[in-house]
Short mmCIF file of C-alpha atoms in Angstrom, two decimals:
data_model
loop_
_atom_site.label_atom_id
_atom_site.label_comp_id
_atom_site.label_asym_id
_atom_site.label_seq_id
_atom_site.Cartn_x
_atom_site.Cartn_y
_atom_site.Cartn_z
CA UNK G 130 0.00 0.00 0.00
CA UNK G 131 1.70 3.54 -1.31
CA UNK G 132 1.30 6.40 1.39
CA UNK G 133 -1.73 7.91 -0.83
CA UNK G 134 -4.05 4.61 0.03
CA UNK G 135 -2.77 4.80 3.58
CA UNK G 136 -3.83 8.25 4.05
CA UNK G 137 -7.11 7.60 2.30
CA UNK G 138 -7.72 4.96 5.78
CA UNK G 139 -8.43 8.11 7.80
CA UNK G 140 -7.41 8.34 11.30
CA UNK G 141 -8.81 6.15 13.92
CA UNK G 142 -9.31 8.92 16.88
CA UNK G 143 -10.14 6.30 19.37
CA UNK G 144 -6.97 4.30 18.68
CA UNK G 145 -5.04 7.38 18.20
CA UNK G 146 -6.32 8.93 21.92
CA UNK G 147 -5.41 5.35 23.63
CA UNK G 148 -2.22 5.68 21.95
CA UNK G 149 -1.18 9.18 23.26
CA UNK G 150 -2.70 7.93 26.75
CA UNK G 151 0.13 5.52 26.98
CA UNK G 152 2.47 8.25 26.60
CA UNK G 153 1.43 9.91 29.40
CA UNK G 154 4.40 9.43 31.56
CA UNK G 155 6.32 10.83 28.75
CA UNK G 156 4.39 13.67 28.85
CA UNK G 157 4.27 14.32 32.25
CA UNK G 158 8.17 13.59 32.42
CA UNK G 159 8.70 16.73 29.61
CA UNK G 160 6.63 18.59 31.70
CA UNK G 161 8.83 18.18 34.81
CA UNK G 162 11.69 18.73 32.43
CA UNK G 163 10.07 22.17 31.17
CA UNK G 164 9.90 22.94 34.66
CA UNK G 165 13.05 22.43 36.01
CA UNK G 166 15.09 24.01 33.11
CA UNK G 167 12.47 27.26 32.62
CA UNK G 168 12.99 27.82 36.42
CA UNK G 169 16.62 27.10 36.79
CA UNK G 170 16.63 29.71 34.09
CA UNK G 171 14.19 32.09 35.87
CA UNK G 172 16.38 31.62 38.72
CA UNK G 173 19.73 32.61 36.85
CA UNK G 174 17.95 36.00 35.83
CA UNK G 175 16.37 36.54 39.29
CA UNK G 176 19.48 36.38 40.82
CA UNK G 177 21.42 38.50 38.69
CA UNK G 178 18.65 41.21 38.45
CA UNK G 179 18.31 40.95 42.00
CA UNK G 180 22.42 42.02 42.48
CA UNK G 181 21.53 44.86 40.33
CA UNK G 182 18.39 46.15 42.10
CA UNK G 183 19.39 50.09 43.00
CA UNK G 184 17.88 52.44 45.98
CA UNK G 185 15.16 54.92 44.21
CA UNK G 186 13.19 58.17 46.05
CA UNK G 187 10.29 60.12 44.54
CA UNK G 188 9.68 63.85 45.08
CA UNK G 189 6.47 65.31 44.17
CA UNK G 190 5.95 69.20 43.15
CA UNK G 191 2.54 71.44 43.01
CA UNK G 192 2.75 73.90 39.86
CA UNK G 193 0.93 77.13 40.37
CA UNK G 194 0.19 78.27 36.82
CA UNK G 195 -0.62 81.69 35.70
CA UNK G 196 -3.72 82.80 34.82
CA UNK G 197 -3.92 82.48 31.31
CA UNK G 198 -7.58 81.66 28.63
CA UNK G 199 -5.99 79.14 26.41
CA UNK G 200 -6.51 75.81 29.17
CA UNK G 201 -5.37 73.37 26.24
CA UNK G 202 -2.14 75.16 26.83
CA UNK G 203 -0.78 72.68 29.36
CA UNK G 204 -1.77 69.65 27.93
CA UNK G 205 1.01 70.49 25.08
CA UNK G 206 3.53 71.85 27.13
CA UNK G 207 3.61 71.03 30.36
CA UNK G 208 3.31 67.14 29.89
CA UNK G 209 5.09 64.01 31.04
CA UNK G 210 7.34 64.46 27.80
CA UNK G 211 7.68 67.99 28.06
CA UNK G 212 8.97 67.64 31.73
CA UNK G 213 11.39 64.86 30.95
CA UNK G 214 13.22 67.36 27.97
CA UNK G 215 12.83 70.17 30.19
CA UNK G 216 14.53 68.39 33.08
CA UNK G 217 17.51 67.18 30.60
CA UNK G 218 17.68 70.88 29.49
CA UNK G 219 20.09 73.81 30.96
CA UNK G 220 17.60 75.17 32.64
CA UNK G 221 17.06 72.28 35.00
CA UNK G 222 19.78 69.69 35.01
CA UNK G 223 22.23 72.74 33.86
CA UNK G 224 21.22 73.91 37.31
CA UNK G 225 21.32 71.03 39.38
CA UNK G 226 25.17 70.55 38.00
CA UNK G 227 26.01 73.20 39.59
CA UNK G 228 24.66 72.19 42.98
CA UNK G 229 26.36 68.77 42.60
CA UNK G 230 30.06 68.16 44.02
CA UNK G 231 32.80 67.91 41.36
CA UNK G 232 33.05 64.62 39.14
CA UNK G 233 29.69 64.07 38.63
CA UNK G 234 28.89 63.91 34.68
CA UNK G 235 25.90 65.85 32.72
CA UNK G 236 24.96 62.00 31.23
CA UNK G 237 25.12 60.07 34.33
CA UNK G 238 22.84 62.67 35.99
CA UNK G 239 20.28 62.58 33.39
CA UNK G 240 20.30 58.98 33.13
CA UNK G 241 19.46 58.49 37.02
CA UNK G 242 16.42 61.02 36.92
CA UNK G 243 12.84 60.97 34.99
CA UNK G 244 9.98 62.96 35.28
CA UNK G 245 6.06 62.42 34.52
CA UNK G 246 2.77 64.02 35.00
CA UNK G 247 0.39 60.84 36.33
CA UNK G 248 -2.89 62.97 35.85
CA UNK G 249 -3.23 66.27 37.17
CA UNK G 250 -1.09 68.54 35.31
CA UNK G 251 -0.31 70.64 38.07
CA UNK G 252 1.20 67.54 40.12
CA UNK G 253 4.70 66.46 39.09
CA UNK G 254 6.65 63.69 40.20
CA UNK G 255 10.47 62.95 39.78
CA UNK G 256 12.21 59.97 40.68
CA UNK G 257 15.86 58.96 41.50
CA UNK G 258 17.18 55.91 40.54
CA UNK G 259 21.16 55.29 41.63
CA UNK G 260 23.16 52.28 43.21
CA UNK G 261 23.97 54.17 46.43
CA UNK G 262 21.40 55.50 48.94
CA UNK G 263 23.42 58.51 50.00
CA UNK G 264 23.85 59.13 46.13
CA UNK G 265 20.00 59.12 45.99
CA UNK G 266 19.81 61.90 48.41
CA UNK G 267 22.27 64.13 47.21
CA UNK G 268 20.48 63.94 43.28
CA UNK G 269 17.45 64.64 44.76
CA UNK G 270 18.18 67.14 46.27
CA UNK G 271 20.04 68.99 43.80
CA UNK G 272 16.91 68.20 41.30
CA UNK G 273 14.10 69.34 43.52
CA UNK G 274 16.14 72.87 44.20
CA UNK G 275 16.47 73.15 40.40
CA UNK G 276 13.16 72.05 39.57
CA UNK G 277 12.01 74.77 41.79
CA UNK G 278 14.20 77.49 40.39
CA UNK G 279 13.08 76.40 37.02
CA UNK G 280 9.95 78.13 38.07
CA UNK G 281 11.75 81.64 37.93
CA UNK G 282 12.32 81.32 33.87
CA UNK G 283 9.25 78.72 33.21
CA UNK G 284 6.46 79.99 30.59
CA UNK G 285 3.14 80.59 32.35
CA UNK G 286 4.71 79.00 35.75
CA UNK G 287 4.29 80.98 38.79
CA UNK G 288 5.53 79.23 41.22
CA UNK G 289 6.61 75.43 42.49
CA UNK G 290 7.17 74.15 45.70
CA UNK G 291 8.19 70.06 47.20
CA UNK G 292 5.18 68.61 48.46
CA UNK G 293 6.71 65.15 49.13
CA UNK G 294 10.34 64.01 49.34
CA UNK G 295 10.83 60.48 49.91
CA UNK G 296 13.50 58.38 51.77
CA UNK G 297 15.19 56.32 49.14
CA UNK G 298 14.26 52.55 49.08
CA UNK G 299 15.43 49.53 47.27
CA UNK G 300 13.51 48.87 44.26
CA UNK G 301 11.83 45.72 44.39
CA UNK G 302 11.67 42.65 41.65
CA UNK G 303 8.97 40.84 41.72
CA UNK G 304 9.63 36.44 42.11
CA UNK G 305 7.68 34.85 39.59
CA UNK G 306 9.44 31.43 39.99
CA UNK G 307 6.35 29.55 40.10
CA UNK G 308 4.88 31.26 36.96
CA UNK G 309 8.01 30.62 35.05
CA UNK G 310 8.01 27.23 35.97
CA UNK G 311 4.16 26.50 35.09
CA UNK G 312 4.67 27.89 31.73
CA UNK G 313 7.85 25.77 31.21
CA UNK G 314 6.08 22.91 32.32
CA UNK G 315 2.60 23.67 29.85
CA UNK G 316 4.80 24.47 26.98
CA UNK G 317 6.95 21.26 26.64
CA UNK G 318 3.98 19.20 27.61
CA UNK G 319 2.13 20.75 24.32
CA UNK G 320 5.26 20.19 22.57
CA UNK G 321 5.37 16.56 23.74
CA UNK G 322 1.76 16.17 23.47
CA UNK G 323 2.70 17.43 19.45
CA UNK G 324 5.59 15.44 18.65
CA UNK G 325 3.97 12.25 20.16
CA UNK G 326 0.54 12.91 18.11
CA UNK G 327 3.32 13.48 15.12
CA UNK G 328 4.97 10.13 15.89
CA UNK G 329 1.57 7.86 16.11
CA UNK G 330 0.69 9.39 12.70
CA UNK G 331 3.26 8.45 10.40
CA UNK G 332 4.13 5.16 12.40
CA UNK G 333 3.92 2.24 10.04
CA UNK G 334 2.66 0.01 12.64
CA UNK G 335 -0.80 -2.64 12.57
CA UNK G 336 -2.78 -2.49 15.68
CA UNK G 337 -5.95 -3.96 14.92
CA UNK G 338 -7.37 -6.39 12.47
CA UNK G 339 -9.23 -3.99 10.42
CA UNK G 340 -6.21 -2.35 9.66
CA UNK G 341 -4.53 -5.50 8.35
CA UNK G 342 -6.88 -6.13 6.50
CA UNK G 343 -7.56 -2.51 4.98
CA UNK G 344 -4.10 -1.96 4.11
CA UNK G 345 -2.81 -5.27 2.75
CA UNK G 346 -5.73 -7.31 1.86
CA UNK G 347 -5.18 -10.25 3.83
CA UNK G 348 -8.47 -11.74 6.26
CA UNK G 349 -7.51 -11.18 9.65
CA UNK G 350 -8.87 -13.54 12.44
CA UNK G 351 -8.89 -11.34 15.33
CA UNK G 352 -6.84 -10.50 18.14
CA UNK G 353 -4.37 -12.75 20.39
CA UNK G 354 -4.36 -11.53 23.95
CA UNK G 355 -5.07 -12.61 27.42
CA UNK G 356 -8.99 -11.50 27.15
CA UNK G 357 -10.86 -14.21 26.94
CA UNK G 358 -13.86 -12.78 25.07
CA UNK G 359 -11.02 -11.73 22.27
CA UNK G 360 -9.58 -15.39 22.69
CA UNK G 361 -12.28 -16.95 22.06
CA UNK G 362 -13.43 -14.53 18.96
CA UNK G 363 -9.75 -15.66 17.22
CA UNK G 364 -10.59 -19.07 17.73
CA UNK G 365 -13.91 -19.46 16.32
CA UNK G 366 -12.88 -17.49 13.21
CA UNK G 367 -9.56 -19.13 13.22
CA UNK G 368 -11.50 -22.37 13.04
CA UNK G 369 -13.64 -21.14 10.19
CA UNK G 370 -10.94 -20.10 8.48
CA UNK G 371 -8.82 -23.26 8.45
CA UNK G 372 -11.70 -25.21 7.71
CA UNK G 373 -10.43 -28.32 9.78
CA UNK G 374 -6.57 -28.03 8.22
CA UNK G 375 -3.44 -27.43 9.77
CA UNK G 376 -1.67 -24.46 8.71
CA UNK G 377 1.90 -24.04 9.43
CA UNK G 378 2.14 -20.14 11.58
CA UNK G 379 5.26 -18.03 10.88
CA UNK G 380 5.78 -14.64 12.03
CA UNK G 381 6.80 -11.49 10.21
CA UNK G 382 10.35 -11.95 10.97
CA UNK G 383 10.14 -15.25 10.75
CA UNK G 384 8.78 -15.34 6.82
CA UNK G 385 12.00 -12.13 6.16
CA UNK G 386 14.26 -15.10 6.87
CA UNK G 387 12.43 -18.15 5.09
CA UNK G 388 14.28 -20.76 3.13
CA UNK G 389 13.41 -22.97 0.78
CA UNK G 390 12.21 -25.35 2.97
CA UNK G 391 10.01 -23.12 4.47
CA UNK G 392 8.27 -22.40 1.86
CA UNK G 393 8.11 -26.35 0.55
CA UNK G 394 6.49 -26.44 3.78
CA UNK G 395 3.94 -24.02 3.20
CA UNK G 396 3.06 -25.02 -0.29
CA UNK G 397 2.48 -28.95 1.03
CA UNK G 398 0.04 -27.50 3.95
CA UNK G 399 -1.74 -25.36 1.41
CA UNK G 400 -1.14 -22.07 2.46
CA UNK G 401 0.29 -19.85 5.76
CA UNK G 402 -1.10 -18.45 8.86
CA UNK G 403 0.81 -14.98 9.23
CA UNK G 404 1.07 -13.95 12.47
CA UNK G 405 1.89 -10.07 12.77
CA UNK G 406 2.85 -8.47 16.31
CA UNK G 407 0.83 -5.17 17.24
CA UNK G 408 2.40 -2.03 17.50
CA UNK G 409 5.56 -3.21 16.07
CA UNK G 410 7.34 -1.38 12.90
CA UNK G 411 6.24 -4.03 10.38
CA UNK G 412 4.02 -2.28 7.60
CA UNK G 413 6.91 -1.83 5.25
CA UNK G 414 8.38 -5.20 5.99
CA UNK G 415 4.65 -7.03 5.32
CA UNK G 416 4.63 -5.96 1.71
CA UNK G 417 8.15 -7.81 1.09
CA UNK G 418 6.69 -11.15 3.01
CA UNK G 419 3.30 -11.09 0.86
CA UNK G 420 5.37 -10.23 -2.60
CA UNK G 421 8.22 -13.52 -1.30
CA UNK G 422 5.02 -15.82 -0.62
CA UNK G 423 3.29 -14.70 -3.71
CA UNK G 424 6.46 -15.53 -6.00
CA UNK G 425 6.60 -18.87 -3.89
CA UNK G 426 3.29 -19.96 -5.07
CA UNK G 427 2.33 -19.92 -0.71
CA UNK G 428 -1.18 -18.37 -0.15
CA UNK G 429 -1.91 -17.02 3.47
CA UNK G 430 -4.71 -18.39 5.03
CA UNK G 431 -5.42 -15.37 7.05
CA UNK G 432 -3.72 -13.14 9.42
CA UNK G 433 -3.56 -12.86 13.40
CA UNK G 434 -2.54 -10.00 15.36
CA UNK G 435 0.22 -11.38 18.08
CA UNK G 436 1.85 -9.92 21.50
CA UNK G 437 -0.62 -7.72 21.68
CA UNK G 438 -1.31 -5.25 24.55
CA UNK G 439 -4.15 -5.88 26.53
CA UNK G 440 -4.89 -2.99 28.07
CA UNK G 441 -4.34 -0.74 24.75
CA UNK G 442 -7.14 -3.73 23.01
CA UNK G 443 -9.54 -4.22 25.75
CA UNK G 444 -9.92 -0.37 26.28
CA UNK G 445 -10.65 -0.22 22.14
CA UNK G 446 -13.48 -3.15 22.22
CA UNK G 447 -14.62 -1.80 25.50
CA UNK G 448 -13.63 -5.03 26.93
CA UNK G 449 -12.26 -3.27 30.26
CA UNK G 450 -13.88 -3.53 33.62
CA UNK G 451 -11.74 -2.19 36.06
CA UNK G 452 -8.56 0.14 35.41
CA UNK G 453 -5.27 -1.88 35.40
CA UNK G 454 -3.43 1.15 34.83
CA UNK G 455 -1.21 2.43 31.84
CA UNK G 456 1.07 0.26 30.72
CA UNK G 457 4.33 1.96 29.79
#
């Protein structure tokens, strides 16, 4: 059978879902796996962004406008982005430079300070962000003095004053550990859950007899397993299918390596039983044993599927009555 006919078959859900279900443990393994290695990870990063926290302090101003008509006038210039360019400016930072002790450089300051307007325009807020606590103070200082200076050459500004000048704390970073390690954990379980459904599709094994028969032609009697419902299905149609003859029974392997007398054997009892393992890689080696018995003149009687799994076949037939558990 070419891979066109085989994909024509369809796909057995039930067989397929029974099939991933045995996989479980390698599932739930991948997931551990996911786990571990996205939090060892998380872990890395935590700790290194945890030796780089830095102490921060917020100052809050209130901005007493002038009276002017235009209101729209401050929600253009006198924004979060105004006051952030305005506090990099001359003006400002040019200011605060000069308040700071020698050594300190224009960039570094700029870099440690922001500003933004959270919603009432008249309300601004600076923050300090440096490695040192004492380094925190002294910035913040020298900012809030400028920043109220600035209100001396401002446009429209009247007058600004400190309302609140915090103590500088250490930043804190959040520990999502658990997060990380519950999305490591659900993404290589999908990716398992993937790869497994990938590897039960394209698998060239024969699990059941209607697939023996669908794909290569040949009756199949039934199943042989420890359920005795199954057993005793196999040997009814094995008995109607023999017709009262003995058939010689040779496995797949066991036909790949046939000899001559093997298949004198077969030709003198009429024909072969083939006996075909379940869930073993045998679908491309079953077209070579039918094409070697069809040159050799040896019909097969009929088919049987061998070593099978009993869980995986009683759960198909519904033949289960209690759970036995998932066989690995």
């Amino acid at each position: 059978m070419n891979q066109r006919e085989l994909e024509r078959e369809g796909v057995d859900l039930k067989l397929v879902l029974l099939l991933l279900l045995k996989k479980i443990p390698i599932v739930i393994i991948s997931a551990l796996a996911g786990a571990l290695l996205c939090g060892a990870l998380y872990a890395i990063w935590y700790s290194q962004a945890d030796g780089g926290r830095k102490y921060e302090a917020r100052s809050q101003y209130y901005i007493t406008f002038e009276e002017i008509e235009d209101k729209s006038f401050f929600d253009y210039y006198y924004n979060g982005y105004t006051w952030n360019d305005l506090l990099a400016s001359d003006l400002i930072l040019g200011y605060a430079m000069g308040l700071l002790p020698e050594g300190y450089e224009r960039h570094y300051v700029e870099d440690c300070v922001k500003a933004e307007i959270l919603s009432d325009v008249r309300v601004l807020t600076t923050t300090v962000r440096a490695r040192e606590a004492e380094e925190v103070t002294l910035l913040q200082q020298a900012i809030e003095q400028a920043v109220v200076h600035y209100a001396r050459d401002g446009e429209k500004l009247e007058r600004i004053e400190v309302i609140r000048s915090e103590e500088p704390v250490l930043e804190e970073i959040s520990n999502h550990m658990l997060r990380a390690a519950a999305t490591g954990a659900a993404g290589v379980a999908v990716m398992a859950v993937f790869v497994l459904l990938l590897c039960i599709a394209v698998q060239d094994a024969v699990y059941l007899p209607q697939e023996m028969e669908a794909r290569f032609g040949v009756p199949c009697a039934g199943i042989e397993c420890g359920n005795r419902k199954l057993s005793e299905e196999l040997a009814r149609n094995e008995e109607r299918l023999c017709g009262g003859k003995a058939y010689p029974s040779l496995s797949v392997s066991g036909l790949l390596g046939a000899g001559t007398d093997d298949y004198d054997r077969i030709r003198e009892a009429g024909g072969v039983i083939l006996a075909v393992p379940q869930g073993k890689k045998n679908s491309k080696q079953l077209p070579r044993v039918l094409h070697n018995l069809g040159i050799q003149d040896c019909p097969v009687v009929y088919a049987k599927i061998t070593e099978a799994d009993e869980w995986l076949t009683g759960c198909y037939y519904g033949m289960i009555k209690k759970s036995k558990g998932i066989s690995k």
